[in-house]
mmCIF file with all atom_site columns, C-alpha atoms in Angstrom:
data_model
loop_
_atom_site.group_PDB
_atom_site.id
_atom_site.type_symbol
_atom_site.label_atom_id
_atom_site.label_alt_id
_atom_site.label_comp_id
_atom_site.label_asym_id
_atom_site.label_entity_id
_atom_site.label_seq_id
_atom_site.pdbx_PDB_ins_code
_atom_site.Cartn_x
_atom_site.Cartn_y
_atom_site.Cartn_z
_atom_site.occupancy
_atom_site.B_iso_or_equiv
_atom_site.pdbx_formal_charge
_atom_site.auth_seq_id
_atom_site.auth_comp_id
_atom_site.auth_asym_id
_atom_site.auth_atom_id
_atom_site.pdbx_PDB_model_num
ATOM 1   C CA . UNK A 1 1   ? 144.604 -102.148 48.380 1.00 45.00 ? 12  UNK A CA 1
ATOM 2   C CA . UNK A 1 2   ? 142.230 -99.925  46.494 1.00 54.00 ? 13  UNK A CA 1
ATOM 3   C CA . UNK A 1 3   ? 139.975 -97.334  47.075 1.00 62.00 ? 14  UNK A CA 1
ATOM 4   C CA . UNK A 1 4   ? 138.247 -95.143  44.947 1.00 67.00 ? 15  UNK A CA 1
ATOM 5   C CA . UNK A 1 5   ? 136.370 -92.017  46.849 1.00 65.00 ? 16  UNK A CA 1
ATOM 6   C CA . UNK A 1 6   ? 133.309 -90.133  46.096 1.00 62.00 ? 17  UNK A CA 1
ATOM 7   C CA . UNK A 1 7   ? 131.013 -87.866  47.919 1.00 59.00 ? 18  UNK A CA 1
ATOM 8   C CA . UNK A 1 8   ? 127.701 -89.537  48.240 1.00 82.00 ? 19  UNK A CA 1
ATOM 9   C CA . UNK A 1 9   ? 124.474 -87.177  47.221 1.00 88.00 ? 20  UNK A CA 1
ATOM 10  C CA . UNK A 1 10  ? 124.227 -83.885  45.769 1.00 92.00 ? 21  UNK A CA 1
ATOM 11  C CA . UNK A 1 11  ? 120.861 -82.617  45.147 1.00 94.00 ? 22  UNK A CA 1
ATOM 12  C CA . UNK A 1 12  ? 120.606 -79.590  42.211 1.00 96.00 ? 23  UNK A CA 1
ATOM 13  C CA . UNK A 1 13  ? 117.924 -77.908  40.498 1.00 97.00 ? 24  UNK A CA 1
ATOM 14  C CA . UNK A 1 14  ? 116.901 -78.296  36.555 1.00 97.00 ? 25  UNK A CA 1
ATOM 15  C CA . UNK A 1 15  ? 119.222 -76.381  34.486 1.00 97.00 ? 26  UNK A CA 1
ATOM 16  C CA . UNK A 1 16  ? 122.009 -76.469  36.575 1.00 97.00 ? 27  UNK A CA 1
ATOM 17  C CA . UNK A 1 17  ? 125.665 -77.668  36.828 1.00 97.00 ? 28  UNK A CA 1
ATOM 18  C CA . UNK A 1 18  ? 127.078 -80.442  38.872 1.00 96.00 ? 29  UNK A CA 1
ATOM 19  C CA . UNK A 1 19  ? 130.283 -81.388  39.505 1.00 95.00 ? 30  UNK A CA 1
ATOM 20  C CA . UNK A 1 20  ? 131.077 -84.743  40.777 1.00 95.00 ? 31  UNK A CA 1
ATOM 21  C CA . UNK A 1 21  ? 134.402 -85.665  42.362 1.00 93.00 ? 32  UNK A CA 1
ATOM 22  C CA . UNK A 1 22  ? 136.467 -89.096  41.849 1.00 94.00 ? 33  UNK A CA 1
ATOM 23  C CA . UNK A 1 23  ? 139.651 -89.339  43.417 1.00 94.00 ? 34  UNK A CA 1
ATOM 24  C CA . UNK A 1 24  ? 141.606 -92.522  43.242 1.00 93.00 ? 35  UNK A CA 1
ATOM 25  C CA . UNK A 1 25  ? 144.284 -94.779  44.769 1.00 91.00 ? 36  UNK A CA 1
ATOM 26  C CA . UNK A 1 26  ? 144.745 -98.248  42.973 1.00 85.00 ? 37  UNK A CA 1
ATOM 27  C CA . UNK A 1 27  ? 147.682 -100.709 41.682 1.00 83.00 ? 38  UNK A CA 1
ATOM 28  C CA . UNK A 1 28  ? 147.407 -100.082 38.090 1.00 86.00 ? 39  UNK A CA 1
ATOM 29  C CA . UNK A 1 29  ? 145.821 -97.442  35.932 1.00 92.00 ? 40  UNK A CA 1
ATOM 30  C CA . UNK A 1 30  ? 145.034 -97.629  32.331 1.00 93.00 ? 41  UNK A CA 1
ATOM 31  C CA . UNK A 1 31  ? 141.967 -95.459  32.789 1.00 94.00 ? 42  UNK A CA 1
ATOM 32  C CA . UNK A 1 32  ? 139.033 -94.033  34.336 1.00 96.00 ? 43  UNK A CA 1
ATOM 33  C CA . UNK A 1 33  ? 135.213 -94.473  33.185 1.00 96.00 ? 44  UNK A CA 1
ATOM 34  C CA . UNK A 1 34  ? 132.069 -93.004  34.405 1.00 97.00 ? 45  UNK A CA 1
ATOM 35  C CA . UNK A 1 35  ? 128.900 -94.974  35.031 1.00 97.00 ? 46  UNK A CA 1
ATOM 36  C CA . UNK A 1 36  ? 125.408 -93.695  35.063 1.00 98.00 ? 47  UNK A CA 1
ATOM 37  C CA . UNK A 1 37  ? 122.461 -95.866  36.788 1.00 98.00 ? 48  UNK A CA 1
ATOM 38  C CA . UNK A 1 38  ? 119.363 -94.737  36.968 1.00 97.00 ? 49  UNK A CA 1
ATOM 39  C CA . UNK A 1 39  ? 117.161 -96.743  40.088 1.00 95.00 ? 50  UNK A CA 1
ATOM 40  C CA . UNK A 1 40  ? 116.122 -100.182 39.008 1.00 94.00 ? 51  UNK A CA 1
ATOM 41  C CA . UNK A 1 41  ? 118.407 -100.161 35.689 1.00 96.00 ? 52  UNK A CA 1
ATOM 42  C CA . UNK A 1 42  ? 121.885 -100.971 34.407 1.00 97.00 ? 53  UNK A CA 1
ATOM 43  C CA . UNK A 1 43  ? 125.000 -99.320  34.688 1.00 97.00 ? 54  UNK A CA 1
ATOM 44  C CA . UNK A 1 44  ? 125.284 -97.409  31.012 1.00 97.00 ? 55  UNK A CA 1
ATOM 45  C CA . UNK A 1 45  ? 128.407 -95.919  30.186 1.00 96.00 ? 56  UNK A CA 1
ATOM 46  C CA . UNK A 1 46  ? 129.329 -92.206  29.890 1.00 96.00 ? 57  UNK A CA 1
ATOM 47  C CA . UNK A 1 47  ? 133.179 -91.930  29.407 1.00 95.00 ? 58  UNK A CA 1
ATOM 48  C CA . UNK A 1 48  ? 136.690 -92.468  29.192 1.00 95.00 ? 59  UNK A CA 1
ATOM 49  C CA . UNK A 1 49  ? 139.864 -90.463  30.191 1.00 96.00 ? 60  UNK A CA 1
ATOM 50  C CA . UNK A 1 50  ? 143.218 -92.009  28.945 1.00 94.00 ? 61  UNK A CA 1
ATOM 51  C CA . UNK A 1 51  ? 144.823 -89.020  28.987 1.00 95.00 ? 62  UNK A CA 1
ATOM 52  C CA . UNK A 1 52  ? 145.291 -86.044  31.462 1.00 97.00 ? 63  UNK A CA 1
ATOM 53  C CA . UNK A 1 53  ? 142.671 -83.628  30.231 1.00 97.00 ? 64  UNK A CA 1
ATOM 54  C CA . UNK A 1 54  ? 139.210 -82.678  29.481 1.00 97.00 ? 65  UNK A CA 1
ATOM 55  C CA . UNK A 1 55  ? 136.749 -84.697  27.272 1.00 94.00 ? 66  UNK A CA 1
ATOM 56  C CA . UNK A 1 56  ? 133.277 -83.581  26.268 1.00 93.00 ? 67  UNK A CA 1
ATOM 57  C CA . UNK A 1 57  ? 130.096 -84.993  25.057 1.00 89.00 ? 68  UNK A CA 1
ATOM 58  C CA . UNK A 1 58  ? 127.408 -83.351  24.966 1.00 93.00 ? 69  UNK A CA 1
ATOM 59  C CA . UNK A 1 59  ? 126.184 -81.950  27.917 1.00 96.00 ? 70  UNK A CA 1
ATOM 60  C CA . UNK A 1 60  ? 128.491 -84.013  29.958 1.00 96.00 ? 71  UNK A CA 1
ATOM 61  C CA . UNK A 1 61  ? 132.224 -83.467  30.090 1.00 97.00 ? 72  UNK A CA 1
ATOM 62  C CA . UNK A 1 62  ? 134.626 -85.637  32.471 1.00 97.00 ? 73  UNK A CA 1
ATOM 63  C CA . UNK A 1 63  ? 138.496 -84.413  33.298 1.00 98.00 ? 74  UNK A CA 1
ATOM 64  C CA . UNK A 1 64  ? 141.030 -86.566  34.420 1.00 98.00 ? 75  UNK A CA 1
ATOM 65  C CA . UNK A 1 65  ? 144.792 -85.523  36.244 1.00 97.00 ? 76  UNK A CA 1
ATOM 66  C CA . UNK A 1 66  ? 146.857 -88.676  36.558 1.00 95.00 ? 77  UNK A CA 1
ATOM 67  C CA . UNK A 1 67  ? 149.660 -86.755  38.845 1.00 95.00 ? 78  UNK A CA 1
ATOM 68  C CA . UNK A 1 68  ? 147.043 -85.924  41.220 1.00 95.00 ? 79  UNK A CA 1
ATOM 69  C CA . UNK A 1 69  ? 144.674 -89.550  41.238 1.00 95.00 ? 80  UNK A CA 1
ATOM 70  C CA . UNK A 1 70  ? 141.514 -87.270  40.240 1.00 94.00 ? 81  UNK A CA 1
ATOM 71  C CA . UNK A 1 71  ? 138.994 -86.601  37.855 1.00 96.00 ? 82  UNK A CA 1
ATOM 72  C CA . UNK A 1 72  ? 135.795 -85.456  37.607 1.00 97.00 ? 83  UNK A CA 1
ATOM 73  C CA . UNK A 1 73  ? 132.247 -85.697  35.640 1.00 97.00 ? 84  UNK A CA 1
ATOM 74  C CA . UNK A 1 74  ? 130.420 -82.761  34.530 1.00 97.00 ? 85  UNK A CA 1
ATOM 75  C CA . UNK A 1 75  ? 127.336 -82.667  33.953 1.00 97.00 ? 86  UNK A CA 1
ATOM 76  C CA . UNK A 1 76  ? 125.249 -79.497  32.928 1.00 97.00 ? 87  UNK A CA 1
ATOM 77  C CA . UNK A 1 77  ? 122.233 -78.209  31.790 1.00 97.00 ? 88  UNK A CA 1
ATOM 78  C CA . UNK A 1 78  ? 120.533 -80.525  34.710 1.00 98.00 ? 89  UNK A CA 1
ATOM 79  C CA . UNK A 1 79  ? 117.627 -82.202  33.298 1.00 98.00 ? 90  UNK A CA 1
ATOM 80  C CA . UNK A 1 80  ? 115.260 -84.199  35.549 1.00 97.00 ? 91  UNK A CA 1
ATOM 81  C CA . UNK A 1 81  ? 116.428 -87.431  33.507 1.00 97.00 ? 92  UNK A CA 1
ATOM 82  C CA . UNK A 1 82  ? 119.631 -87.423  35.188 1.00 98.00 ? 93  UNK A CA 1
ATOM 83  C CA . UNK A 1 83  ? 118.576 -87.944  38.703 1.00 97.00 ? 94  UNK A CA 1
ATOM 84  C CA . UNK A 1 84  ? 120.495 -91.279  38.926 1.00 97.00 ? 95  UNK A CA 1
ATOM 85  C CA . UNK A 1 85  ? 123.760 -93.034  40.458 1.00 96.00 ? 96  UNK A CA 1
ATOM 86  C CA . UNK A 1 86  ? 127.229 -91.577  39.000 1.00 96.00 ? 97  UNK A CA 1
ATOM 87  C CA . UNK A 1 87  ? 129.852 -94.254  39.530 1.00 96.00 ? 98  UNK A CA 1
ATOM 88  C CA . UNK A 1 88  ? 133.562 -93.394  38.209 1.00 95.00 ? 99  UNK A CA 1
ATOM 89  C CA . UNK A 1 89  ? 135.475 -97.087  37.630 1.00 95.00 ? 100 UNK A CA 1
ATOM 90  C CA . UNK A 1 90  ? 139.707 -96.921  36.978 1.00 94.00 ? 101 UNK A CA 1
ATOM 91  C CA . UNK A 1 91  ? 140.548 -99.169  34.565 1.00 91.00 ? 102 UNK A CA 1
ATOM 92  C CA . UNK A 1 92  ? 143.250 -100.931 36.432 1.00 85.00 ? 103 UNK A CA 1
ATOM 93  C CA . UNK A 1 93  ? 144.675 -103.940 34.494 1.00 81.00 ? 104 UNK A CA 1
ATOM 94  C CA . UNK A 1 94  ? 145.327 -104.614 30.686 1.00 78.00 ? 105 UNK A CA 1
ATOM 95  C CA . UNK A 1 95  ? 142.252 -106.620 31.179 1.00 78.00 ? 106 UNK A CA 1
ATOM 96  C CA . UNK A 1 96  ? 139.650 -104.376 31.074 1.00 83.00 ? 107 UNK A CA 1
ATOM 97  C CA . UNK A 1 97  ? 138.743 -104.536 34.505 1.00 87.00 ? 108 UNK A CA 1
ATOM 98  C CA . UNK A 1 98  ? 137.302 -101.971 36.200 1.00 91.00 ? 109 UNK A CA 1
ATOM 99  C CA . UNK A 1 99  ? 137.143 -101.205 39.722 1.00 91.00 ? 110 UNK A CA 1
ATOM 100 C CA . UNK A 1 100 ? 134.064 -98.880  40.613 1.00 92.00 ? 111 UNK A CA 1
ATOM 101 C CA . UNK A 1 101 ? 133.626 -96.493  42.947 1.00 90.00 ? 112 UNK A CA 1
ATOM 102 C CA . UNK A 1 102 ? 130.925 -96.398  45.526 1.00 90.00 ? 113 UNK A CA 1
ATOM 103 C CA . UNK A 1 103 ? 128.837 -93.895  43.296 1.00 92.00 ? 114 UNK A CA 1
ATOM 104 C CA . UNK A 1 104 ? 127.119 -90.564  43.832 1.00 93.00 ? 115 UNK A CA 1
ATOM 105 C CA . UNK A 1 105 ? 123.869 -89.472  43.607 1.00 94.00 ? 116 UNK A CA 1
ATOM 106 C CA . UNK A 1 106 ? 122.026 -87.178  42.075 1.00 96.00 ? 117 UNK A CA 1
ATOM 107 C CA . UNK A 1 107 ? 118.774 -85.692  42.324 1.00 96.00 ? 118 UNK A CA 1
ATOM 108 C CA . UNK A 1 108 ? 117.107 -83.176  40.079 1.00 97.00 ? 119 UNK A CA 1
ATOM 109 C CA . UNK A 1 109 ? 114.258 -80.699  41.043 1.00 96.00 ? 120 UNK A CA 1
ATOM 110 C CA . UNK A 1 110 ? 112.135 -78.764  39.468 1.00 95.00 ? 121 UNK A CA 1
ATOM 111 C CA . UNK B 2 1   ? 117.801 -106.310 19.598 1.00 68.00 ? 25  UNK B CA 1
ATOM 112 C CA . UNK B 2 2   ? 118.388 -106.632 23.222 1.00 68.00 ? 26  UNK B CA 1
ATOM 113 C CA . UNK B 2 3   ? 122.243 -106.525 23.185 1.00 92.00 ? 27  UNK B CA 1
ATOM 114 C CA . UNK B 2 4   ? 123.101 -107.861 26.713 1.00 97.00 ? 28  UNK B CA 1
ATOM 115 C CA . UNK B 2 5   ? 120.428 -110.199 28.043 1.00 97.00 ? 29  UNK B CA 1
ATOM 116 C CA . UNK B 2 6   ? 119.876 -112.390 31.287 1.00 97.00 ? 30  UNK B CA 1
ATOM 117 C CA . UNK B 2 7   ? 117.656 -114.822 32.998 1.00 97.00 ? 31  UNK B CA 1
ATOM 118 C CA . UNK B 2 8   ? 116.081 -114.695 35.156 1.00 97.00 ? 32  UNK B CA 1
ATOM 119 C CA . UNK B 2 9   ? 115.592 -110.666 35.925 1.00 97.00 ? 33  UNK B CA 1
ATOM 120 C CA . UNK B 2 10  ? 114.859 -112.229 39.792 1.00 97.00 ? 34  UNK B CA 1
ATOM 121 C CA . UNK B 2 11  ? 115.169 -114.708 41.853 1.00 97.00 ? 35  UNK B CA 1
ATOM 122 C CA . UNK B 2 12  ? 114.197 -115.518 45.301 1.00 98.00 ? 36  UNK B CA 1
ATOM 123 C CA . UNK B 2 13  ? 115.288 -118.704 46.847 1.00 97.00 ? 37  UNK B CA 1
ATOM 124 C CA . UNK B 2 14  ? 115.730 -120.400 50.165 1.00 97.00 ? 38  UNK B CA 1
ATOM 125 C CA . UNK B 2 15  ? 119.710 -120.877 51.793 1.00 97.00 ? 39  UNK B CA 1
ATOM 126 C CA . UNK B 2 16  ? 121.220 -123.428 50.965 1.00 97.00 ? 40  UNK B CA 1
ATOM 127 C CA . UNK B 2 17  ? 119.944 -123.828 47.257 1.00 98.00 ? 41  UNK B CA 1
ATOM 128 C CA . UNK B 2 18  ? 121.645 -124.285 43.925 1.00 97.00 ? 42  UNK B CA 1
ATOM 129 C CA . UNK B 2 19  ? 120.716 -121.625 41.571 1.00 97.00 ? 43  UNK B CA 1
ATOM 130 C CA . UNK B 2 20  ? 122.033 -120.514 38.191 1.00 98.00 ? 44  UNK B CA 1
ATOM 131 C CA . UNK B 2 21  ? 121.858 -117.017 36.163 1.00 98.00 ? 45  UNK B CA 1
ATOM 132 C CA . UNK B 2 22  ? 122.466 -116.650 32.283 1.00 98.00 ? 46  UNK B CA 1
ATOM 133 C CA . UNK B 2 23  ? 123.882 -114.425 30.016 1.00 98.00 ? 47  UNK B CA 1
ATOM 134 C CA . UNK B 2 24  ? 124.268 -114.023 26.596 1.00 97.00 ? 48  UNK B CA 1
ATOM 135 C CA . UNK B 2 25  ? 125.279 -110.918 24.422 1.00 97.00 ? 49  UNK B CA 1
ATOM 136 C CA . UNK B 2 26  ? 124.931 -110.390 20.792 1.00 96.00 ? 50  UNK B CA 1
ATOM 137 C CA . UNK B 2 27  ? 127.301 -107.612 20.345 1.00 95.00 ? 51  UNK B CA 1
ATOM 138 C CA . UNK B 2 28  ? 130.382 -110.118 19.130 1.00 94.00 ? 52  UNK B CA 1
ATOM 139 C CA . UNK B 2 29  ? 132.746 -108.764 22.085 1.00 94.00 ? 53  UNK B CA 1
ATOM 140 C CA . UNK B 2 30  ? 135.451 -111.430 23.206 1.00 93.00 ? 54  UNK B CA 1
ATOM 141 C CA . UNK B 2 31  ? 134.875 -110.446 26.776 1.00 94.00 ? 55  UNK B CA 1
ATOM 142 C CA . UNK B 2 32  ? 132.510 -110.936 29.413 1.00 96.00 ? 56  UNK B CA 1
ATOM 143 C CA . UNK B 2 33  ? 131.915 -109.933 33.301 1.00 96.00 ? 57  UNK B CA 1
ATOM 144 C CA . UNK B 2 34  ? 130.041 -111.000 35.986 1.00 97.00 ? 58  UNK B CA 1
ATOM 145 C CA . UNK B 2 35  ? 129.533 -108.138 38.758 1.00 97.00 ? 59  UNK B CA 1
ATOM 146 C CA . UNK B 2 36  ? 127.630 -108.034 42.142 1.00 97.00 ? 60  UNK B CA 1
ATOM 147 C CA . UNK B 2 37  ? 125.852 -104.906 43.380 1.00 97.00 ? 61  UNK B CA 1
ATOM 148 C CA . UNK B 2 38  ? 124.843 -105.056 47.112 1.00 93.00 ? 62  UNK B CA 1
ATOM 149 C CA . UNK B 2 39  ? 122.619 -102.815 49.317 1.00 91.00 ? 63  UNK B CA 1
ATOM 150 C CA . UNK B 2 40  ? 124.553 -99.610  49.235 1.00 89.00 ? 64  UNK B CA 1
ATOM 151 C CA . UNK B 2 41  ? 124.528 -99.880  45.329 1.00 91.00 ? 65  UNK B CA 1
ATOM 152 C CA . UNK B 2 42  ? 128.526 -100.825 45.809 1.00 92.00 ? 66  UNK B CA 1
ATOM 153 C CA . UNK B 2 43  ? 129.582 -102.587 42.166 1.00 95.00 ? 67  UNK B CA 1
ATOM 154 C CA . UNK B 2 44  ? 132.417 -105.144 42.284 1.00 94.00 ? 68  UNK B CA 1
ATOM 155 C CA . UNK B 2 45  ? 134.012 -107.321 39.903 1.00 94.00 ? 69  UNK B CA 1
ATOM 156 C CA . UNK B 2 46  ? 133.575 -111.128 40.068 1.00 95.00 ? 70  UNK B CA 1
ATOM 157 C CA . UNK B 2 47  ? 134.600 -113.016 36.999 1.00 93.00 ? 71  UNK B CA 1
ATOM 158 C CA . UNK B 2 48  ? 135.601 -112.077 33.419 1.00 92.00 ? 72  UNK B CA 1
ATOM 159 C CA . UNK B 2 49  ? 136.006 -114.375 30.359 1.00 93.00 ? 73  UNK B CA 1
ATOM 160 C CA . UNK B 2 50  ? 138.311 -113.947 27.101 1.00 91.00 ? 74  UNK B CA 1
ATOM 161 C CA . UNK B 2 51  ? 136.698 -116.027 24.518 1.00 89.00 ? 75  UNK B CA 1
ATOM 162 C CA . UNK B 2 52  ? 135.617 -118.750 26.769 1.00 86.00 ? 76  UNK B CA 1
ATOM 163 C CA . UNK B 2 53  ? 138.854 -118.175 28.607 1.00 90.00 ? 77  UNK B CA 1
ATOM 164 C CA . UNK B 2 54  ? 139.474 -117.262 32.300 1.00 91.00 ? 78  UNK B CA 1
ATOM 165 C CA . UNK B 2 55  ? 141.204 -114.010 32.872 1.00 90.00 ? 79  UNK B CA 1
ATOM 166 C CA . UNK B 2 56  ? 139.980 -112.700 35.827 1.00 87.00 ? 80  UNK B CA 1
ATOM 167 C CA . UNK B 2 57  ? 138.653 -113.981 38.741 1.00 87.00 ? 81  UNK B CA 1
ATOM 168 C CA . UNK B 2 58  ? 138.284 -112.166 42.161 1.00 88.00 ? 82  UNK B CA 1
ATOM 169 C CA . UNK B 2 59  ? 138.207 -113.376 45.672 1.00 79.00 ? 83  UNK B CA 1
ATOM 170 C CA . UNK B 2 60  ? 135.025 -115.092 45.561 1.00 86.00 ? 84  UNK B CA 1
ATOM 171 C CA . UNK B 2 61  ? 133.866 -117.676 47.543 1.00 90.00 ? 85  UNK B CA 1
ATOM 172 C CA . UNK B 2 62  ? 134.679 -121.132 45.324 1.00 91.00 ? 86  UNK B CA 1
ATOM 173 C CA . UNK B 2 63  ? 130.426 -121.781 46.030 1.00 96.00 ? 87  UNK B CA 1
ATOM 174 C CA . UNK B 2 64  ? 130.551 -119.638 43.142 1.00 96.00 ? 88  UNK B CA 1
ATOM 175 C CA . UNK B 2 65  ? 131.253 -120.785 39.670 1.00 95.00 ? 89  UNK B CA 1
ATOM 176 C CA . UNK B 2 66  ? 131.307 -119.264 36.359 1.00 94.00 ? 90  UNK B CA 1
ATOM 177 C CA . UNK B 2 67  ? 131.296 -121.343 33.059 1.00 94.00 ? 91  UNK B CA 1
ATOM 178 C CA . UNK B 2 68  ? 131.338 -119.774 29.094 1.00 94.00 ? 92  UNK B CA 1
ATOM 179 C CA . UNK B 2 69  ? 130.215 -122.638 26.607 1.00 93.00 ? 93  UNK B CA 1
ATOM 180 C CA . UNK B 2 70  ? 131.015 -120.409 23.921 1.00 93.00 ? 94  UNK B CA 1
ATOM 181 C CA . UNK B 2 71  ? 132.379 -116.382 24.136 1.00 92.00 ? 95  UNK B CA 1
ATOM 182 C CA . UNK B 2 72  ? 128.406 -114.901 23.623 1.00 95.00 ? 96  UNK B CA 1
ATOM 183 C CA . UNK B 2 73  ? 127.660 -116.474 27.019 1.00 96.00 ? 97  UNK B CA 1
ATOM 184 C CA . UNK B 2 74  ? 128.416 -116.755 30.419 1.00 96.00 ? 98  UNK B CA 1
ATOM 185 C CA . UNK B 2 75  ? 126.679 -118.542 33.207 1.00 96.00 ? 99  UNK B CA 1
ATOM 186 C CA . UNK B 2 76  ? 126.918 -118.434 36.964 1.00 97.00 ? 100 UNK B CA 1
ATOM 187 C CA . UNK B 2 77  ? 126.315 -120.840 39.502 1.00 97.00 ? 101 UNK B CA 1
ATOM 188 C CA . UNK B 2 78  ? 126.115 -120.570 42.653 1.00 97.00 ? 102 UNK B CA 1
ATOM 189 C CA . UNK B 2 79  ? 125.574 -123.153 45.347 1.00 97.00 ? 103 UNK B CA 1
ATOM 190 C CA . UNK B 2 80  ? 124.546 -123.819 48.858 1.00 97.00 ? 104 UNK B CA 1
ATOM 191 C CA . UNK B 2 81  ? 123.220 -119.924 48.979 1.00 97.00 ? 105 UNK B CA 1
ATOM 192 C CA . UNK B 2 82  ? 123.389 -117.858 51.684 1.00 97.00 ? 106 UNK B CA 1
ATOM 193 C CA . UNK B 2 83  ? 121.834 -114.659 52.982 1.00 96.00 ? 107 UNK B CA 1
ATOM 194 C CA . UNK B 2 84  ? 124.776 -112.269 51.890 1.00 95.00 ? 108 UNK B CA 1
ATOM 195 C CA . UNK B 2 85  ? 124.916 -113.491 48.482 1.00 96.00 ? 109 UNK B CA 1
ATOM 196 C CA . UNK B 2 86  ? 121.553 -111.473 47.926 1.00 97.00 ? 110 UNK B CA 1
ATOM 197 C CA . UNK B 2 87  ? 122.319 -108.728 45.828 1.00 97.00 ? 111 UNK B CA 1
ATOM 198 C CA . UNK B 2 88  ? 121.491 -107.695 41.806 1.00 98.00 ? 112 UNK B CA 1
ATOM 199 C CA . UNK B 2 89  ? 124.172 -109.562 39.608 1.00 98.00 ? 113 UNK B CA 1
ATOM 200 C CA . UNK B 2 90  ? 125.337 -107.759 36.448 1.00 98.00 ? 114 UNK B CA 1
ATOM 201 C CA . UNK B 2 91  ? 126.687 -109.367 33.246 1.00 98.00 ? 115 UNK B CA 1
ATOM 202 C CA . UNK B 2 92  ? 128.721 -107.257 31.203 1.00 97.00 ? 116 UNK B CA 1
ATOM 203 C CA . UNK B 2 93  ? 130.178 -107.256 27.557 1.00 96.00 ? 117 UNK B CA 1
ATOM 204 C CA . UNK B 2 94  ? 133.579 -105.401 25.933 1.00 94.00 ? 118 UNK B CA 1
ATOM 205 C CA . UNK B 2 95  ? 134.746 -105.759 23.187 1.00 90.00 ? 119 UNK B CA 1
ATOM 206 C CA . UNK B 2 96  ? 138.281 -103.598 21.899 1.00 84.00 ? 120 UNK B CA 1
ATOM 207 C CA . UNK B 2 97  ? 137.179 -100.448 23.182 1.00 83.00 ? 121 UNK B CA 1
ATOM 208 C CA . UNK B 2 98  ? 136.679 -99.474  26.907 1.00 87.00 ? 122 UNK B CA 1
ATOM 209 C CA . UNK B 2 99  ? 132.993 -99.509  27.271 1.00 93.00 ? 123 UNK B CA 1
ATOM 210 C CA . UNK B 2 100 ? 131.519 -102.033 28.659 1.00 95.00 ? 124 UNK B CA 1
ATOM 211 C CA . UNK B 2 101 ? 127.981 -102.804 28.123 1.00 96.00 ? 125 UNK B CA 1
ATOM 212 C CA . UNK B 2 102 ? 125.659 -103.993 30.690 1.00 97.00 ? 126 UNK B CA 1
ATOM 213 C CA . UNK B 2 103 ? 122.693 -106.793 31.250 1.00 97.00 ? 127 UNK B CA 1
ATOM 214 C CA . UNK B 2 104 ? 119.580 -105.558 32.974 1.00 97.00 ? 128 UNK B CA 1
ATOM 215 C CA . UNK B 2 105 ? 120.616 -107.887 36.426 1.00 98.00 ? 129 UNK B CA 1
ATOM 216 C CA . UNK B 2 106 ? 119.393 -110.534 37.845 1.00 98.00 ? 130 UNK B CA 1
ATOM 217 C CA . UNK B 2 107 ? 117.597 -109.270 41.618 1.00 98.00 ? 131 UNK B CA 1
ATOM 218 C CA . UNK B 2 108 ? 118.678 -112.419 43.883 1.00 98.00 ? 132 UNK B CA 1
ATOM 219 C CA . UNK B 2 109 ? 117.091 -112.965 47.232 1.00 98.00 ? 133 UNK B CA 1
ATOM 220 C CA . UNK B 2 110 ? 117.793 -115.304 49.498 1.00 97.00 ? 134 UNK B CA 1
ATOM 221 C CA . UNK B 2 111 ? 115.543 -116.407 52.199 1.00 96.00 ? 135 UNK B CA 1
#
């Protein structure tokens, strides 16, 4: 089977960092994405780790470690606009297809 | 300009009804996706199409059926509906990288 964990609501305050867990345990791995949905909208996509290793943009950086099934999103400099849904997906076929995890969210206060 | 588009944005319907969602993107990606989101916001792959071509298809109930006339849209149908096939269905685009891009759902209730 397949399972992708991560903790389910963190709540932080503008301006700072969050940290956001993903760890993993599928049949195939080519990958692993992060998601952001904001309430009422559409999955949009944040990034990609191949590779073992740390990729940033912007104010959002996501790691991956393929020995240990885990990566992790970033995300600082808090703004209020990203209170949403954080879902990392592992690529896990030469398909494209992604399996998601069940998502964590985050709220921002002022 | 609306890059991933479907109809309708919701639906409410009684059980046992046939009901169909669209999508079409204008990106030019080969691939599309159909997911379902339920209650706890839990995302899961139904079908995906290669240029009109079958590649993936999960276990879903066979009540469920996707068609692609042509590889900038993808359909679903679903018949006799029942109460736990409510949920907000995403189509989704790709084309050679890894992103996929997402429709705004479709919000289906069944009654």
């Amino acid at each position: 089977g397949q399972s992708l964990e991560q903790p389910s609501e963190v709540t932080a305050v503008e301006g700072a960092i969050v940290q956001i867990n993903c760890t993993y345990q599928t049949s195939g791995f080519y990958g692993l994405s992060w998601y952001q949905q904001h309430d009422g909208g559409a999955p949009t996509f944040l990034s990609y780790n191949a590779l073992d290793g740390l990729e940033e943009t912007g104010r959002f950086s996501s790691f991956l470690s393929r020995s240990d099934s885990y990566g992790y999103l970033l995300l600082q400099e808090l703004q209020m606009k990203d209170s949403a849904s954080y879902f990392c997906a592992v690529r896990d076929d030469g398909n494209n297809r992604l399996a998601f995890g069940k998502g964590n969210q985050v709220v921002v206060i002022p | 300009d609306t890059a991933v588009s479907q109809t309708p944005k919701y639906l409410v319907t009684q059980m046992g009804n046939d009901k169909s969602i669209k999508c079409e993107q204008n990106l030019g990606h080969d691939t599309m996706y159909w997911y379902k989101q339920d209650s706890k916001k839990f995302l899961k792959i139904m079908f995906s199409y290669n240029n009109k071509e079958l590649i993936i298809n999960e276990t879903v109930p066979n009540r469920f059926s996707p068609k692609s006339p042509d590889k900038a849209h993808l359909n679903l149908h679903i018949n006799s509906l029942e109460l736990g096939d409510s949920a907000v269905y995403f189509c989704a685009s790709a084309g050679t990288s890894f992103e996929q891009f997402f429709g705004p759902g479709t919000r289906l209730t069944v009654l």
